Short mmCIF file of C-alpha atoms in Angstrom, two decimals:
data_model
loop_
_atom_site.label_atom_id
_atom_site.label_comp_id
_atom_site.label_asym_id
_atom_site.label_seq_id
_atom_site.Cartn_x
_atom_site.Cartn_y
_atom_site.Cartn_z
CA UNK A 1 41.90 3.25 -14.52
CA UNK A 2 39.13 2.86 -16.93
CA UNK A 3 39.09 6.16 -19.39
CA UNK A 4 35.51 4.99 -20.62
CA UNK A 5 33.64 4.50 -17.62
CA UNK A 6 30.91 7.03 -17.34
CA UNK A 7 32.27 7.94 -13.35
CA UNK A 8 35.68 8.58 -14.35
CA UNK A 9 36.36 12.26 -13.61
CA UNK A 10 38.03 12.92 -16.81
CA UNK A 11 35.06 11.37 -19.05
CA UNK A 12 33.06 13.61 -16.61
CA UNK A 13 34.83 16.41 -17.32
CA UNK A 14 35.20 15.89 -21.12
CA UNK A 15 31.40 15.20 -21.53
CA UNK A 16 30.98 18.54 -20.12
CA UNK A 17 33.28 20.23 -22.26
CA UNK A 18 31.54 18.94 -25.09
CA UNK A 19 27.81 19.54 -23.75
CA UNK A 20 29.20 23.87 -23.48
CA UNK A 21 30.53 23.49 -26.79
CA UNK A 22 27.90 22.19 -28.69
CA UNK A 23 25.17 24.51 -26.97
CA UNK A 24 27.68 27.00 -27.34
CA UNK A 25 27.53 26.23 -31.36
CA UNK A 26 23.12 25.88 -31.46
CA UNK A 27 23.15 28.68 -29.73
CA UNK A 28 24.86 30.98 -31.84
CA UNK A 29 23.07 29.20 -35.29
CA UNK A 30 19.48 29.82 -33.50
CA UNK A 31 20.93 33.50 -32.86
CA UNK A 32 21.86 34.26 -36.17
CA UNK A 33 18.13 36.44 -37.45
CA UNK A 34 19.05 38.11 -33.82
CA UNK A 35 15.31 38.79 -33.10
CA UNK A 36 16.04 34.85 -32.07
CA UNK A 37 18.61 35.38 -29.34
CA UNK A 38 16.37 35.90 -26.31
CA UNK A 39 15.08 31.66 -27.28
CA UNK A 40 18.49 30.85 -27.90
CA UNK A 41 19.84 32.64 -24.68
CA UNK A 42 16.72 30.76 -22.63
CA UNK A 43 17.28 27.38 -24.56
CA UNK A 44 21.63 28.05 -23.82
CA UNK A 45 20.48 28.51 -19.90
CA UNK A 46 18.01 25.74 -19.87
CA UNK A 47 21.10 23.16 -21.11
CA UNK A 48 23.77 24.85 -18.56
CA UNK A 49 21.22 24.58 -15.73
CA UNK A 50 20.31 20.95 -16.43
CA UNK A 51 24.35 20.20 -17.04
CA UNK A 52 24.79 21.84 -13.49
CA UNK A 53 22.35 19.73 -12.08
CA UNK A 54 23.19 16.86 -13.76
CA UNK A 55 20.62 15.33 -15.46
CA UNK A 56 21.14 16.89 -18.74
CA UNK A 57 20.28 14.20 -21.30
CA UNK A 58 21.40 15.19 -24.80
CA UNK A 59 22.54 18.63 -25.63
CA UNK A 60 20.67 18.72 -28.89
CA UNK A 61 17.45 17.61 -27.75
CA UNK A 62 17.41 19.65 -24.54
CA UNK A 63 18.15 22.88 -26.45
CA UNK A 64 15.51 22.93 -29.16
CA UNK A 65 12.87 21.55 -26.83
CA UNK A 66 13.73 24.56 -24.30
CA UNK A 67 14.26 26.89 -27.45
CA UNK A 68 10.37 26.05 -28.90
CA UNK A 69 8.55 25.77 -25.23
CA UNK A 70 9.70 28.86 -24.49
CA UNK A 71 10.12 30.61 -27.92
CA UNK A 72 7.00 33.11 -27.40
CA UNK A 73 8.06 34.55 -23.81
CA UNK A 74 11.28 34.67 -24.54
CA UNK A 75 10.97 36.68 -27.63
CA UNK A 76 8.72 38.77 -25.97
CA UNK A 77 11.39 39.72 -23.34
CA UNK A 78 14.30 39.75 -25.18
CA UNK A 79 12.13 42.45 -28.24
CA UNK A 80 11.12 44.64 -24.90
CA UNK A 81 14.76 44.80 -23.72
CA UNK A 82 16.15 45.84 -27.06
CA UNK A 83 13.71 48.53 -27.03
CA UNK A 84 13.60 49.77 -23.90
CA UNK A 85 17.18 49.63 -24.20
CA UNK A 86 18.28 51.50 -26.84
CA UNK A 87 15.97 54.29 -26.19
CA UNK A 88 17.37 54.51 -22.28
CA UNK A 89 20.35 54.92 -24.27
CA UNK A 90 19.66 56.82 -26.49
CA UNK A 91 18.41 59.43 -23.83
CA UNK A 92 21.22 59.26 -21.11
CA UNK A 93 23.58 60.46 -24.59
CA UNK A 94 21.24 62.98 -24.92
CA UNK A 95 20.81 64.31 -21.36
CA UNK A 96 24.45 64.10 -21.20
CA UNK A 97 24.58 66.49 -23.74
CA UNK A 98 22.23 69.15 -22.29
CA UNK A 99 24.87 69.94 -19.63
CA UNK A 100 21.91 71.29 -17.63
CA UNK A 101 21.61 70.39 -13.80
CA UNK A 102 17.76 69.51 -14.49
CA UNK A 103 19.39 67.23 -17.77
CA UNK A 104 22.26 66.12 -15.26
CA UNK A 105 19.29 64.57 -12.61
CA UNK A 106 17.30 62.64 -15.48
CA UNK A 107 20.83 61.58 -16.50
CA UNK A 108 21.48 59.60 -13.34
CA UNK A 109 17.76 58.56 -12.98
CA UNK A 110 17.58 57.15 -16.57
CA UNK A 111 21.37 55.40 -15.43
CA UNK A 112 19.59 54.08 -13.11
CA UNK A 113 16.90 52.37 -14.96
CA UNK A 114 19.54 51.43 -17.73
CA UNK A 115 21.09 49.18 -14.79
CA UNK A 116 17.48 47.60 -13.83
CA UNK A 117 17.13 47.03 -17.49
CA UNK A 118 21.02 44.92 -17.02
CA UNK A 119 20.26 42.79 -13.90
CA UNK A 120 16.91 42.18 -15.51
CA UNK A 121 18.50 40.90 -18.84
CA UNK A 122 20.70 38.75 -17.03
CA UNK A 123 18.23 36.93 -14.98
CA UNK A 124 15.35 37.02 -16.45
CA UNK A 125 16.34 34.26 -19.01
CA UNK A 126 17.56 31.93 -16.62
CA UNK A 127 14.62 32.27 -14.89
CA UNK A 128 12.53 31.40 -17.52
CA UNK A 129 14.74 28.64 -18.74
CA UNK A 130 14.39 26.93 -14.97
CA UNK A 131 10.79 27.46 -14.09
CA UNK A 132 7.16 27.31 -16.01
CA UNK A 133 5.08 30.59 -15.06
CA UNK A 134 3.28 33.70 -16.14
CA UNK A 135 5.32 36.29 -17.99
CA UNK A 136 4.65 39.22 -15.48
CA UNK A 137 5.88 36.27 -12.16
CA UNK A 138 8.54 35.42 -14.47
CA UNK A 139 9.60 39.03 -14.33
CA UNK A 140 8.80 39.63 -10.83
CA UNK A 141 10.65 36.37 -9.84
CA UNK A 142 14.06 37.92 -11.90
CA UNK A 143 14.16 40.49 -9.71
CA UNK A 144 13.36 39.31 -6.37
CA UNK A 145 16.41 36.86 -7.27
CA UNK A 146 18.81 39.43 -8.48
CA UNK A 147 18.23 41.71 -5.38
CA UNK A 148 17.90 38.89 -2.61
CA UNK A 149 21.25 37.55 -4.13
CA UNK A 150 22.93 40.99 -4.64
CA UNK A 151 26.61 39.81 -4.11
CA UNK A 152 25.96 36.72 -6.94
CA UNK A 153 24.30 39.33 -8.71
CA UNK A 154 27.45 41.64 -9.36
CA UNK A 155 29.82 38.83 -9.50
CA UNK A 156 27.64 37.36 -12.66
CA UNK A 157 27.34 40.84 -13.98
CA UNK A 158 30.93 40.85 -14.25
CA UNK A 159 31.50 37.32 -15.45
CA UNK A 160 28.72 38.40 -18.19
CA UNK A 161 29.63 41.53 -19.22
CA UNK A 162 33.58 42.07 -18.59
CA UNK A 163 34.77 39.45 -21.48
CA UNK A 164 32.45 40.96 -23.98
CA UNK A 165 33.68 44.76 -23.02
CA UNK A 166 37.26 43.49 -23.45
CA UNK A 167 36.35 42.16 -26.71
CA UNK A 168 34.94 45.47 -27.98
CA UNK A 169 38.08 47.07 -26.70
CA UNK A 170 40.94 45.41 -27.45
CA UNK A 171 40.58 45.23 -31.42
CA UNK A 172 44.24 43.83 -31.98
CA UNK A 173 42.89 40.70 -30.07
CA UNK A 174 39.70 40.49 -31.83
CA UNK A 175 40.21 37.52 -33.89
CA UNK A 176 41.41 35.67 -30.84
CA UNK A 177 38.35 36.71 -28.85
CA UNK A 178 36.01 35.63 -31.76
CA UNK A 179 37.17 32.17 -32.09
CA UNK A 180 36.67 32.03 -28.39
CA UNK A 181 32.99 33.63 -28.06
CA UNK A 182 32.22 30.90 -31.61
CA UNK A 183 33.72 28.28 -29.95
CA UNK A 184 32.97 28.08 -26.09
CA UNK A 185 32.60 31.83 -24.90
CA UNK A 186 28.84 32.40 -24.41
CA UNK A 187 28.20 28.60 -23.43
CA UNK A 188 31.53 28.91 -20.85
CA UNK A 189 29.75 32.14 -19.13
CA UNK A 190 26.00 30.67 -18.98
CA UNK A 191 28.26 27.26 -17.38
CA UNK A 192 29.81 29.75 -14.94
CA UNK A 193 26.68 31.51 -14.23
CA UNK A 194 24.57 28.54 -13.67
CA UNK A 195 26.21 27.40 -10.74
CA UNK A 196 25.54 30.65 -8.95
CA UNK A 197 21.52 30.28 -10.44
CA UNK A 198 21.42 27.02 -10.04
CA UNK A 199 22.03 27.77 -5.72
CA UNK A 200 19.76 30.32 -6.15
CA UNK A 201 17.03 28.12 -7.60
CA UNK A 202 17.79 24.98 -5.91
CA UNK A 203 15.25 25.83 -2.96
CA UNK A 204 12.56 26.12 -5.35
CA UNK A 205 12.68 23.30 -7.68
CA UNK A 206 10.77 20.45 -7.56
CA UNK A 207 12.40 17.13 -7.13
CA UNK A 208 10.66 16.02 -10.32
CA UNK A 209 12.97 14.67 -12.50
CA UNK A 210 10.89 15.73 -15.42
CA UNK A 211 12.17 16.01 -18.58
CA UNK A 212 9.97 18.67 -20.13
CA UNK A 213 11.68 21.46 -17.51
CA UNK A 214 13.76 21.47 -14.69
CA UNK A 215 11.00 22.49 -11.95
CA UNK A 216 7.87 24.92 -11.55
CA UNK A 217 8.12 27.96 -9.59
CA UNK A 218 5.57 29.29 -7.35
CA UNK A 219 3.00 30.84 -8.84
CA UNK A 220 3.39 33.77 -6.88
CA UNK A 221 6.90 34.57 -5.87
CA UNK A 222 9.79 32.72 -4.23
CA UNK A 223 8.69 31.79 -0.55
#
């Protein structure tokens, strides 16, 4: 057996340890002045997508030409979801507080909004990382995914959010869990992840093999 040929299933599989890794490492460096992370997170997607797909041609190169193409959308997004946010937040602790049954009903509404706010934070980057399009289809498209692939959408929602809520609560295991999330974790979960957006997507990319994105979405919605 020939370790170094490029078909061997353990080069295969060590390439791709190495491609999660090292987008794994840009994207926590382009995260660092946070305002950056919605870029990073879209440029971390775009590589994971393209490594699913296979025709992901230099980790580097892949990530900061996703991270400046989509740079102002991104940022854009990822600013509005801190925002909106913290303040939905911010008022469920409040209404909480109240303990009135008028406080009690905004409570659960603003709950509710809190968890369009998740499913749209966890798709919306992806989105953008896999298809070229106006901000407001972008947005549209995230959610017509998310809720016409409801099932993927909770099983991602747990692969997302699960590791990082065991990290914040089991402090005795913190160090462990760091060198894990500097080391692999975020680029592991986007890996994960991408195979369920990548089947999601799949209908509507373009056979293109273009290297400046991975396909163009319809400029309307998803047919």
């Amino acid at each position: 057996m020939n370790f170094f040929n490029e078909n061997n299933i353990i080069f295969v599989a060590l390439n791709k340890i190495g491609d999660i890794i090292l987008a794994n490492l840009l994207f926590i460096l382009c995260s660092i002045p946070l305002v950056t992370i919605g870029p990073s997170l879209t440029a971390l997607y775009h590589c994971t997508l393209r490594t699913v797909k296979g025709n992901n041609n230099g980790t580097v190169k892949t990530f900061f030409r996703a991270f400046r193409q989509s740079f102002r959308q991104s940022l854009i997004v990822w600013l509005g979801l801190v925002v909106v946010g913290l303040l939905l937040f911010l008022d469920t602790r409040f209404l909480l507080q109240t303990g009135s049954d008028t406080g009690k009903i905004f409570y659960y509404l603003s709950g509710i909004v809190l968890a369009l706010v998740v499913i749209l934070a966890l798709y919306i980057f992806p989105v953008i990382a896999a298809f070229a399009n106006t901000l407001r289809n972008l947005l549209k498209n995230a959610f017509l995914f998310a809720f016409m692939h409801f099932p993927s959408t909770l099983t991602i929602a747990v692969i997302s959010i699960l590791p990082m809520y065991m990290t914040y609560r089991d402090l005795k295991l913190l160090p462990l869990y760091a060198c894990c999330w500097f080391f692999f974790g975020f680029g592991l979960t986007a890996y994960i992840n991408s195979f369920f957006f990548y089947r999601m997507f799949r209908p509507y990319l373009e056979t293109s093999e273009n290297e400046e994105a991975i396909s163009v979405i319809d400029d309307e919605h998803p047919q």
